[in-house]
mmCIF file of C-alpha atoms and ligand atoms in Angstrom:
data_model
loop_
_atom_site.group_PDB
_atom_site.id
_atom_site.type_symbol
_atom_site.label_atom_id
_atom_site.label_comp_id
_atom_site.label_asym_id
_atom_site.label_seq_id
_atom_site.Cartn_x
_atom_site.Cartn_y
_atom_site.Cartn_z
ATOM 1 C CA UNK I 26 45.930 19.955 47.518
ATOM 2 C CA UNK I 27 45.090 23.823 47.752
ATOM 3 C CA UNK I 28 47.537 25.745 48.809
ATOM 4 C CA UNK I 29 46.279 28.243 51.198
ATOM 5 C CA UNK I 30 49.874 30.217 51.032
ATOM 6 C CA UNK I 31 52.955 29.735 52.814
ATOM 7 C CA UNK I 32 52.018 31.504 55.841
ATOM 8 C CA UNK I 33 51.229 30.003 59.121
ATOM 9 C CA UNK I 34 49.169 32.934 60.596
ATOM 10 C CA UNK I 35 45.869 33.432 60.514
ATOM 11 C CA UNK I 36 44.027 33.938 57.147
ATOM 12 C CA UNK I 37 41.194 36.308 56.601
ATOM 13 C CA UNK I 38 38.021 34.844 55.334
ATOM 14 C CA UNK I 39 36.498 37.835 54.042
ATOM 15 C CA UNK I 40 34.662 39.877 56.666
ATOM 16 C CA UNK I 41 36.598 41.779 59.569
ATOM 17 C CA UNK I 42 37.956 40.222 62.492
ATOM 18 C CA UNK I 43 36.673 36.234 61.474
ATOM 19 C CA UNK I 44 40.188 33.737 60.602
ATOM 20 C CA UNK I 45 40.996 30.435 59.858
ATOM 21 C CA UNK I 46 43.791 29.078 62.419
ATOM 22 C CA UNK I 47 46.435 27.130 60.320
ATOM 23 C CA UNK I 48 48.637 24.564 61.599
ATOM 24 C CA UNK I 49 51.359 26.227 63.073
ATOM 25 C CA UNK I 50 49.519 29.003 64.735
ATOM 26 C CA UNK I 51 47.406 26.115 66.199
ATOM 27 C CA UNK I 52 50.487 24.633 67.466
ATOM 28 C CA UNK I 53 51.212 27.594 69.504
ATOM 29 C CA UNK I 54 47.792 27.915 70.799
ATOM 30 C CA UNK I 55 48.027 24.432 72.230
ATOM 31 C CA UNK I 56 51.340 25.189 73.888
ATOM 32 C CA UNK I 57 49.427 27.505 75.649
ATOM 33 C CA UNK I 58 46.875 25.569 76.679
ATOM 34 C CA UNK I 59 48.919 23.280 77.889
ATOM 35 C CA UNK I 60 51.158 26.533 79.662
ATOM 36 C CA UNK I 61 48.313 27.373 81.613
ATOM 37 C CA UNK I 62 47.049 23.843 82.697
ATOM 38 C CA UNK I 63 50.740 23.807 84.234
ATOM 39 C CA UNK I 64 49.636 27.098 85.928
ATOM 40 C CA UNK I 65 46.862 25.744 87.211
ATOM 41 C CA UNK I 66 48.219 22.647 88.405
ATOM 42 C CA UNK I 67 48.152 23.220 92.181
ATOM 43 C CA UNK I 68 44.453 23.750 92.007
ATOM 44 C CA UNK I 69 41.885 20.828 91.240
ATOM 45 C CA UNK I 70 39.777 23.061 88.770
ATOM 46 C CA UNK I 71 37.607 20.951 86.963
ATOM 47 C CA UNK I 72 37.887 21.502 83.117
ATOM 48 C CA UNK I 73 34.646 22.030 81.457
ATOM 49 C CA UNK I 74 34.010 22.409 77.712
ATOM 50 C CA UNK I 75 31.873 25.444 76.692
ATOM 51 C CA UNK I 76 30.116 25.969 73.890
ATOM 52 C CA UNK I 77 29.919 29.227 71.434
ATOM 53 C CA UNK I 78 26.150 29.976 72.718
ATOM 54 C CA UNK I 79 24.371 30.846 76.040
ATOM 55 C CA UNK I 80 21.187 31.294 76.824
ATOM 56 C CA UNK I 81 19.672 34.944 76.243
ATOM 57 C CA UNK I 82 18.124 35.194 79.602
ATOM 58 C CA UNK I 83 21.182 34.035 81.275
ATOM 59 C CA UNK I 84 23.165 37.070 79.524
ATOM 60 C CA UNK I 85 20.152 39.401 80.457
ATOM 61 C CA UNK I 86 19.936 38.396 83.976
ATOM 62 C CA UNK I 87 23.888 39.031 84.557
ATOM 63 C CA UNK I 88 23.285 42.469 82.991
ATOM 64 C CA UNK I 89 25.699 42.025 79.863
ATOM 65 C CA UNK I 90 22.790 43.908 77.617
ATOM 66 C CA UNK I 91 22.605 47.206 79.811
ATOM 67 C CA UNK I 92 26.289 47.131 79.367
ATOM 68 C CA UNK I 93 27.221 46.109 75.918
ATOM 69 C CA UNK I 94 24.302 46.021 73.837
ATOM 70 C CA UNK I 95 26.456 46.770 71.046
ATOM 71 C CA UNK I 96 29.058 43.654 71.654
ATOM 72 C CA UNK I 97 26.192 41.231 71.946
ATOM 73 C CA UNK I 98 25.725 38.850 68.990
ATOM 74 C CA UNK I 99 22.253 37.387 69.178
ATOM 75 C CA UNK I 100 21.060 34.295 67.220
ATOM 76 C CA UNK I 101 17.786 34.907 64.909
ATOM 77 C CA UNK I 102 15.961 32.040 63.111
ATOM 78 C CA UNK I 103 13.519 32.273 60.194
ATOM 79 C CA UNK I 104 9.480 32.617 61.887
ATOM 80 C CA UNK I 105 8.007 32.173 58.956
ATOM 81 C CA UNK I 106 5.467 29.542 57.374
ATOM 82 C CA UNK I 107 5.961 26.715 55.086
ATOM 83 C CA UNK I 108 3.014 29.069 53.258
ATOM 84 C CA UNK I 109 5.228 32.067 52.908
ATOM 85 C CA UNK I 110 8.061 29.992 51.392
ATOM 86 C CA UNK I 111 7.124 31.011 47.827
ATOM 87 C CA UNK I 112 8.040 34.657 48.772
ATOM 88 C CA UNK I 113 11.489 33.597 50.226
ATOM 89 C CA UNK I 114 12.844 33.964 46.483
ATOM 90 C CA UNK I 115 15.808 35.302 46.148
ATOM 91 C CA UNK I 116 16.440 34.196 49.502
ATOM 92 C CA UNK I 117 19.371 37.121 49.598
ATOM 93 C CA UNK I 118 17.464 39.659 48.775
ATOM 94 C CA UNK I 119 17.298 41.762 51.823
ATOM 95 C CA UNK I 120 13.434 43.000 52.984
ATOM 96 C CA UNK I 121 12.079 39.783 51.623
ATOM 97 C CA UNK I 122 10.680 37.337 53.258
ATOM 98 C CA UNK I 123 13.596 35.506 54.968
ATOM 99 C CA UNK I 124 14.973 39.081 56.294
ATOM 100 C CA UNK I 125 11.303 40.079 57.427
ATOM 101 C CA UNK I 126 10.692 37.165 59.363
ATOM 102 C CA UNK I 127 13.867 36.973 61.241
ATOM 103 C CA UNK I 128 13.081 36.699 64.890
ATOM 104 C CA UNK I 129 15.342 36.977 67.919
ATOM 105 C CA UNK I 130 15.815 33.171 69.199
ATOM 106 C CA UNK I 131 16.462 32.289 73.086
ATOM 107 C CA UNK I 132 20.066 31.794 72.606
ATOM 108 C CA UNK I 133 23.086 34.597 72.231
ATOM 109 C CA UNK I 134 26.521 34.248 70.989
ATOM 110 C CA UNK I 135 28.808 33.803 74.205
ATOM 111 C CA UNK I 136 30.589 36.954 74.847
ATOM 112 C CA UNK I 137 32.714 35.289 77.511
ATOM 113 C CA UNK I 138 33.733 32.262 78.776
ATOM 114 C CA UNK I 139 32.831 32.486 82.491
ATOM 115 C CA UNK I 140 29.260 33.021 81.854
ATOM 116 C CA UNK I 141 28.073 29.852 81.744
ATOM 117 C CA UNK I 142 29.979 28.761 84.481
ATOM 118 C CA UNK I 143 27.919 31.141 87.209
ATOM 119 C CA UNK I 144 24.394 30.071 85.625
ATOM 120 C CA UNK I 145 25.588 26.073 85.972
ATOM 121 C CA UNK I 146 25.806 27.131 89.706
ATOM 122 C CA UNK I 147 22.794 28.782 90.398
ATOM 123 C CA UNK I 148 20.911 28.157 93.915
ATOM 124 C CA UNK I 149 23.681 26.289 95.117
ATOM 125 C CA UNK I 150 25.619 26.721 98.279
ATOM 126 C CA UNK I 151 28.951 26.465 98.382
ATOM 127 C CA UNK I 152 30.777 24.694 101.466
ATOM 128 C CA UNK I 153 34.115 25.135 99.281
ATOM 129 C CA UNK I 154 35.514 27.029 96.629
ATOM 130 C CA UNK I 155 34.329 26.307 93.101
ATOM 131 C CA UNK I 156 37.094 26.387 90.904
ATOM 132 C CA UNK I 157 36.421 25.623 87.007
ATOM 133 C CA UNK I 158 38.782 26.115 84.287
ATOM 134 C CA UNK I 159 37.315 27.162 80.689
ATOM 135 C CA UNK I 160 37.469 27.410 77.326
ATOM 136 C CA UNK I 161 35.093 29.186 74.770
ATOM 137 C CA UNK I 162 34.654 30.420 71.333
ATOM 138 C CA UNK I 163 33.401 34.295 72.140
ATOM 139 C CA UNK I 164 31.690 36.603 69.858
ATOM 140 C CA UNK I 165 31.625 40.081 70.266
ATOM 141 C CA UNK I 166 31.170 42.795 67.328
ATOM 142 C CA UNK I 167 33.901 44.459 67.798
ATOM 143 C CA UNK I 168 33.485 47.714 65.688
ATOM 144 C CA UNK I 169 37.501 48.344 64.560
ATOM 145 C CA UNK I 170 40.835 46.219 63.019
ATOM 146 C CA UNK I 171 43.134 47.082 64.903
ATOM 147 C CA UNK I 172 45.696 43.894 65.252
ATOM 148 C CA UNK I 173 44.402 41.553 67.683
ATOM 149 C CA UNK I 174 40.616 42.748 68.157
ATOM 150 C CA UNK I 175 38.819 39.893 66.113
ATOM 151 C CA UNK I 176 35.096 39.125 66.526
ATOM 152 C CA UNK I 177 35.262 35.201 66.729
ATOM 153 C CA UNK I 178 38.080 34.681 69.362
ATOM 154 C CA UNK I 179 38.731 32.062 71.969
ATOM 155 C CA UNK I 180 39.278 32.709 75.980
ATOM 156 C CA UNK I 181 40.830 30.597 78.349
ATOM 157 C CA UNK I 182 39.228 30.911 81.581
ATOM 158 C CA UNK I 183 40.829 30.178 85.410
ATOM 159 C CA UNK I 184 37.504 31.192 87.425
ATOM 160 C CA UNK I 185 37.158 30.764 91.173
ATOM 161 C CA UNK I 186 33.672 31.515 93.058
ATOM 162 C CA UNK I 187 33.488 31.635 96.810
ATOM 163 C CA UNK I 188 33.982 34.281 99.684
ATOM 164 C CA UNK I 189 35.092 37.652 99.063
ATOM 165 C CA UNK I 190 38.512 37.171 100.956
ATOM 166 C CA UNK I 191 38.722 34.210 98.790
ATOM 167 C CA UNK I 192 38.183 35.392 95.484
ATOM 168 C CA UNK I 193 40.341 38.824 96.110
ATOM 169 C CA UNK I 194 43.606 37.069 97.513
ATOM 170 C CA UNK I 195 43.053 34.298 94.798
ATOM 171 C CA UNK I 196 42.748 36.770 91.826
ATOM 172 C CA UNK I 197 46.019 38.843 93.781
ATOM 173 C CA UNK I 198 48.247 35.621 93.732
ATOM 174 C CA UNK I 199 46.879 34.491 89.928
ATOM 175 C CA UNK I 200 47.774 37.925 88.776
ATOM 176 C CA UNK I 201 51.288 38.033 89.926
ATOM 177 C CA UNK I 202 52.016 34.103 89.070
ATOM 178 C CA UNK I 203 50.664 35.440 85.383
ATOM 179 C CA UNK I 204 52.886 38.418 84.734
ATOM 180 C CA UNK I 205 55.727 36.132 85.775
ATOM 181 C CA UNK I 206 54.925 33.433 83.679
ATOM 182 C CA UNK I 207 54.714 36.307 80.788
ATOM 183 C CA UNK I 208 58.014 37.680 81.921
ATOM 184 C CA UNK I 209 59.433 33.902 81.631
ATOM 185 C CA UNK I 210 58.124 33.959 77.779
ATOM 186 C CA UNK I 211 60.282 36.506 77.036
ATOM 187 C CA UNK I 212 56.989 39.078 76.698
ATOM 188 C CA UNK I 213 57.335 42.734 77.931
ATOM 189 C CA UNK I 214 54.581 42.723 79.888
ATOM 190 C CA UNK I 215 52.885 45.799 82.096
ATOM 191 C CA UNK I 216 50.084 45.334 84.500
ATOM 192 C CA UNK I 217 47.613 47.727 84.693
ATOM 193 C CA UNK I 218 44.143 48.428 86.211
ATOM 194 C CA UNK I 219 41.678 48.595 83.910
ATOM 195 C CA UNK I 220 38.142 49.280 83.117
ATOM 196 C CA UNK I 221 35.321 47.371 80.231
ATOM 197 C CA UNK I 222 33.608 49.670 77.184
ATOM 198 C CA UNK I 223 30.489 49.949 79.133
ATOM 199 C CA UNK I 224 27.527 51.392 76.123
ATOM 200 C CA UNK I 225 25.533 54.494 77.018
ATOM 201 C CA UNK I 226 25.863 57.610 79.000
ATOM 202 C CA UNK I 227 26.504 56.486 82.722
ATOM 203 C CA UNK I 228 29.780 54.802 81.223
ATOM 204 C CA UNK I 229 31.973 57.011 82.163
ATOM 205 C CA UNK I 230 30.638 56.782 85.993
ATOM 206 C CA UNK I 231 30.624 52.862 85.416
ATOM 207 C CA UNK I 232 34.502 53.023 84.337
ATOM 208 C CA UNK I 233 35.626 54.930 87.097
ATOM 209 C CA UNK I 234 34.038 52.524 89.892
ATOM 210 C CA UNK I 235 35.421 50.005 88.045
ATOM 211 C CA UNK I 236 39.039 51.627 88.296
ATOM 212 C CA UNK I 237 38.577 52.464 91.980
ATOM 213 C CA UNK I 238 37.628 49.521 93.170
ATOM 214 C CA UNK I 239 40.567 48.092 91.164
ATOM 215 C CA UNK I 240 37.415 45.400 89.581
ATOM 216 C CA UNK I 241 39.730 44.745 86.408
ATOM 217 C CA UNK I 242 43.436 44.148 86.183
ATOM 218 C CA UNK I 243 45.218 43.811 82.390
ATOM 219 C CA UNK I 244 48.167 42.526 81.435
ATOM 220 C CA UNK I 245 49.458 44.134 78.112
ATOM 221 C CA UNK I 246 52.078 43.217 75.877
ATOM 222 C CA UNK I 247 53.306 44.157 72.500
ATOM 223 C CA UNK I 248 51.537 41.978 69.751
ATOM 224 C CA UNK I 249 53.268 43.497 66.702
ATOM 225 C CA UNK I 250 55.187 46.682 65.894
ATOM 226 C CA UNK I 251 54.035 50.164 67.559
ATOM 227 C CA UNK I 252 50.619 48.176 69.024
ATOM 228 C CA UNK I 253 50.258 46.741 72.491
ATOM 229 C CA UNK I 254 46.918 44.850 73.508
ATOM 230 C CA UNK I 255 45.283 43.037 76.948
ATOM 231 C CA UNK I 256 46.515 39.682 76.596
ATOM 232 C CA UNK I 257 44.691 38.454 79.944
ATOM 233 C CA UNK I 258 42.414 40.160 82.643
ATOM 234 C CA UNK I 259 42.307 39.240 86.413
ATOM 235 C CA UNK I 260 38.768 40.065 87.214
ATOM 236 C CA UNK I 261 36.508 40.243 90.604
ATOM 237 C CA UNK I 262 32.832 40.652 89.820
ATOM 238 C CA UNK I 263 32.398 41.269 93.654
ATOM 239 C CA UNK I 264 28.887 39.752 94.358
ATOM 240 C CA UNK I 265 27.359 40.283 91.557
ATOM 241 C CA UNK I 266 27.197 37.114 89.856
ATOM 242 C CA UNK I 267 26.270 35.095 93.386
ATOM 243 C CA UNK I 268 23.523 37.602 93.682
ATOM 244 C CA UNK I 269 22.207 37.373 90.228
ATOM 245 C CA UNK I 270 22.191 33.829 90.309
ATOM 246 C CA UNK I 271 21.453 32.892 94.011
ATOM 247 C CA UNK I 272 24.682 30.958 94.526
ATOM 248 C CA UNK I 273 26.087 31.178 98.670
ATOM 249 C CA UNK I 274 29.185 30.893 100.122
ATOM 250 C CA UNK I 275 30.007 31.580 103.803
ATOM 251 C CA UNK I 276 26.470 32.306 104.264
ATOM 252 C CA UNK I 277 26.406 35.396 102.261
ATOM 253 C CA UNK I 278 26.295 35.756 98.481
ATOM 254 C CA UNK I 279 29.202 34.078 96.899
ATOM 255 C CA UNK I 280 31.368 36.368 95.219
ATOM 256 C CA UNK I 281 33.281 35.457 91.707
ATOM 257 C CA UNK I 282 36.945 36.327 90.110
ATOM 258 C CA UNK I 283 38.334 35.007 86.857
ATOM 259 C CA UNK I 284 41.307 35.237 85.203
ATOM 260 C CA UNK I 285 41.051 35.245 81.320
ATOM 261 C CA UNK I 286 43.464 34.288 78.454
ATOM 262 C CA UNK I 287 43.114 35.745 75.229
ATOM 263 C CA UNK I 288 44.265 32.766 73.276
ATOM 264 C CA UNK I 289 44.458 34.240 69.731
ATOM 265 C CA UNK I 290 46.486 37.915 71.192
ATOM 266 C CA UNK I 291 48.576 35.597 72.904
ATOM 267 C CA UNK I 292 49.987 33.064 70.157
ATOM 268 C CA UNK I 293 50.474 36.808 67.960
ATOM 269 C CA UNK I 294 52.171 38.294 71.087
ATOM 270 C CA UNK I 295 54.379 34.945 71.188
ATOM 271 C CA UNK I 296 55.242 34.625 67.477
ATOM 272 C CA UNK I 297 55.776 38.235 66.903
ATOM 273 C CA UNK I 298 58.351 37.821 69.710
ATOM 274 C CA UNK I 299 59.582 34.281 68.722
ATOM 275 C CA UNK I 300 58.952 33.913 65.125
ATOM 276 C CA UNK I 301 56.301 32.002 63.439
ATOM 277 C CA UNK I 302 58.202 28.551 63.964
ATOM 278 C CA UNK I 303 57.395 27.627 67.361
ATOM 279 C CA UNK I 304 59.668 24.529 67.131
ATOM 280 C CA UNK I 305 62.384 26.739 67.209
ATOM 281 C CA UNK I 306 60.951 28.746 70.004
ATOM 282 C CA UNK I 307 63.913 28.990 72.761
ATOM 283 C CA UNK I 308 64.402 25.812 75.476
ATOM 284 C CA UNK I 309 63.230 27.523 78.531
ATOM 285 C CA UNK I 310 60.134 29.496 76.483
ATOM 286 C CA UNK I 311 58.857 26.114 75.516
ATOM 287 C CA UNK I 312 59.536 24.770 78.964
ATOM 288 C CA UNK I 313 57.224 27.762 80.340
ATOM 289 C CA UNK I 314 55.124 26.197 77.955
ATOM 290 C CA UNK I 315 54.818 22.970 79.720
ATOM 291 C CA UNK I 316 56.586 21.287 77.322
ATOM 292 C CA UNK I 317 59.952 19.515 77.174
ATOM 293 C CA UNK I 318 62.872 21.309 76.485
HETATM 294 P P1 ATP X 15 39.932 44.879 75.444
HETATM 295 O O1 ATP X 15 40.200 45.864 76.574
HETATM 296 O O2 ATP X 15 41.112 44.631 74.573
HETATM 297 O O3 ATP X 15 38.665 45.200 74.674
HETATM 298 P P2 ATP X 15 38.469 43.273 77.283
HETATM 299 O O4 ATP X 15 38.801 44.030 78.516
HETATM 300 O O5 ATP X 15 37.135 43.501 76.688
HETATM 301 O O6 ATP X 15 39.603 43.478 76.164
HETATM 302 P P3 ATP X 15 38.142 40.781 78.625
HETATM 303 O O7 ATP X 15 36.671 40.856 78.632
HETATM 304 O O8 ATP X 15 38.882 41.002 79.876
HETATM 305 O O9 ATP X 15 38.680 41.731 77.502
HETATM 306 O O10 ATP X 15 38.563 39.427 77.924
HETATM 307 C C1 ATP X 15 39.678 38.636 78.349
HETATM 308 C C2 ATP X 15 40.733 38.553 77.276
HETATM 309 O O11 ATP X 15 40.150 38.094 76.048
HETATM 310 C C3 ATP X 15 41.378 39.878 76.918
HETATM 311 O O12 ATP X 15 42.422 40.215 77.806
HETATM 312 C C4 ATP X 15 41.890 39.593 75.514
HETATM 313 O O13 ATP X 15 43.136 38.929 75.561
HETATM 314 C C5 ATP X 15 40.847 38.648 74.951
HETATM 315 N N1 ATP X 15 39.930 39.427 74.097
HETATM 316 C C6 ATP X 15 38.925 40.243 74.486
HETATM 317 N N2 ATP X 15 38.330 40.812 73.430
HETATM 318 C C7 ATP X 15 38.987 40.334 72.331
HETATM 319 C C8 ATP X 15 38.845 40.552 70.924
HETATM 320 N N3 ATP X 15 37.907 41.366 70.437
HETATM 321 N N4 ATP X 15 39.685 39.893 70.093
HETATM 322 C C9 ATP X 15 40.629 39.054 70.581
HETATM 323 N N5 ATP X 15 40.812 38.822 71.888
HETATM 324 C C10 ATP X 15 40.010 39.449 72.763
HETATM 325 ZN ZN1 ZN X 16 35.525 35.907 83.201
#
């Protein structure tokens, strides 16, 4: 067999920010899925399975281009003819044939995993909360390497859409069940509002709305030595996805939180406080885990 080194972190596959998840890191990412299905256990979310594209209009409609054209990954497909096939040699060569004909498709790489859920719902009236529990493969091109800030990453969503009072003291009581779970994993964990990297000039405006209407909570935690990164968000979008997508609740426009795991910060932030072998993780870590003891 190849021996793909001894290491049970992620290996690099050439470009920035894209690994390959070995066995053992894999292991810890499905303690965590199964840590926050025990989190979620006195809710009946139902689980859906989401996959690593969306629909372009969908993403336009809910505004994600205005605000980060520049995280957006969007799928292209070759446009050409079965005629212009004899120019597509060498098919690397870029300004030939295969590059010139490149047009923009009608799907996007998903940039988060509660996107999909909102469009699913759209027209619909709500006589209860929704509550849907997700899990994606996001894309976003991320411009640095810092540790933790990959391209190709996966998000665990808890997402809740309903009435405002609903999806504020929902997203209050998630937050604070979430920073003690973290605390229970032995992670130093702060909570702190937070804002998105909105593109363009009116982001600074955009960030401090955000921050003053406390729209975005983070929870940070270290991940390796000297570097600390958001290892979930607790997010209400307000009405902006019920509008956008003409889904009611309490006869008004429903209103949306979510609270989002990043899977791949949090199995680093784990293992750089546990070690890499996560079968010798401490009892009552792996218990927060949802496993035995
Ligand atoms: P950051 O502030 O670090 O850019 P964010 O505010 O854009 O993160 P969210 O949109 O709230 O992140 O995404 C939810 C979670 O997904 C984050 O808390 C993080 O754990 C994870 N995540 C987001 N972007 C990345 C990335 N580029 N690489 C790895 N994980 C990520
Ligand atoms: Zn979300």
């Amino acid at each position: 067999m190849v021996n793909l080194g001894e290491t049970d972190l992620p290996l690099g596959t050439g470009v920035p920010g894209v690994y390959l998840s070995p066995p053992g890191f894999e292991r810890v990412i499905d303690l965590l899925r199964s840590g926050v299905a025990a989190l979620a256990a006195d809710e009946p979310f139902q689980r859906l399975v989401i996959p690593p594209v969306i629909s372009r209009q969908t993403i336009e409609r809910a505004g994600y281009v205005q605000a980060f054209p520049n995280l957006l990954g969007t799928v292209h497909g070759y446009g050409g003819t079965p005629s212009g096939w004899a120019r597509l040699k060498p098919l690397v060569e870029e300004g030939g044939e295969w590059y010139a004909q490149q047009q923009i498709g009608d799907l996007v790489l998903l940039p988060a995993a509660c996107y999909p859920v909102y469009a699913t719902l759209a027209d619909r009236t709500l006589d209860e909360p929704a509550k849907v529990s997700v899990e994606a493969s996001c894309f976003r091109q991320e411009a640095t390497s810092e540790p933790g800030r990959l391209r190709s990453f996966r998000m665990l969503e808890l997402v809740t859409v309903a009435t405002d009072e609903d999806c504020l003291k929902w997203r209050a009581a998630r937050l604070e069940q979430v920073e003690g779970w973290f605390t229970e994993l032995g992670l130093a964990v702060s909570v702190e509002v937070a804002d998105d990297p909105f593109f363009g000039p009116g982001r600074k405006v955009y960030q401090a709305a955000q921050r003053m209407q406390e729209l975005k909570w983070e929870l940070r935690v270290p991940l390796a030595d000297g570097t600390v990164q958001a290892v979930a968000s607790a997010n209400y979008h307000k009405e902006h996805f019920g509008e956008t997508f003409g889904i009611t609740a309490g006869g008004a426009p429903a209103h949306t939180s979510c609270v989002a795991f990043g899977l791949e910060r949090l199995a680093m932030a784990l293992i750089n406080r546990h070690g890499k072998d996560s079968t010798r993780w401490p009892g009552d870590v792996l218990a927060a885990l949802g496993g035995a003891r």
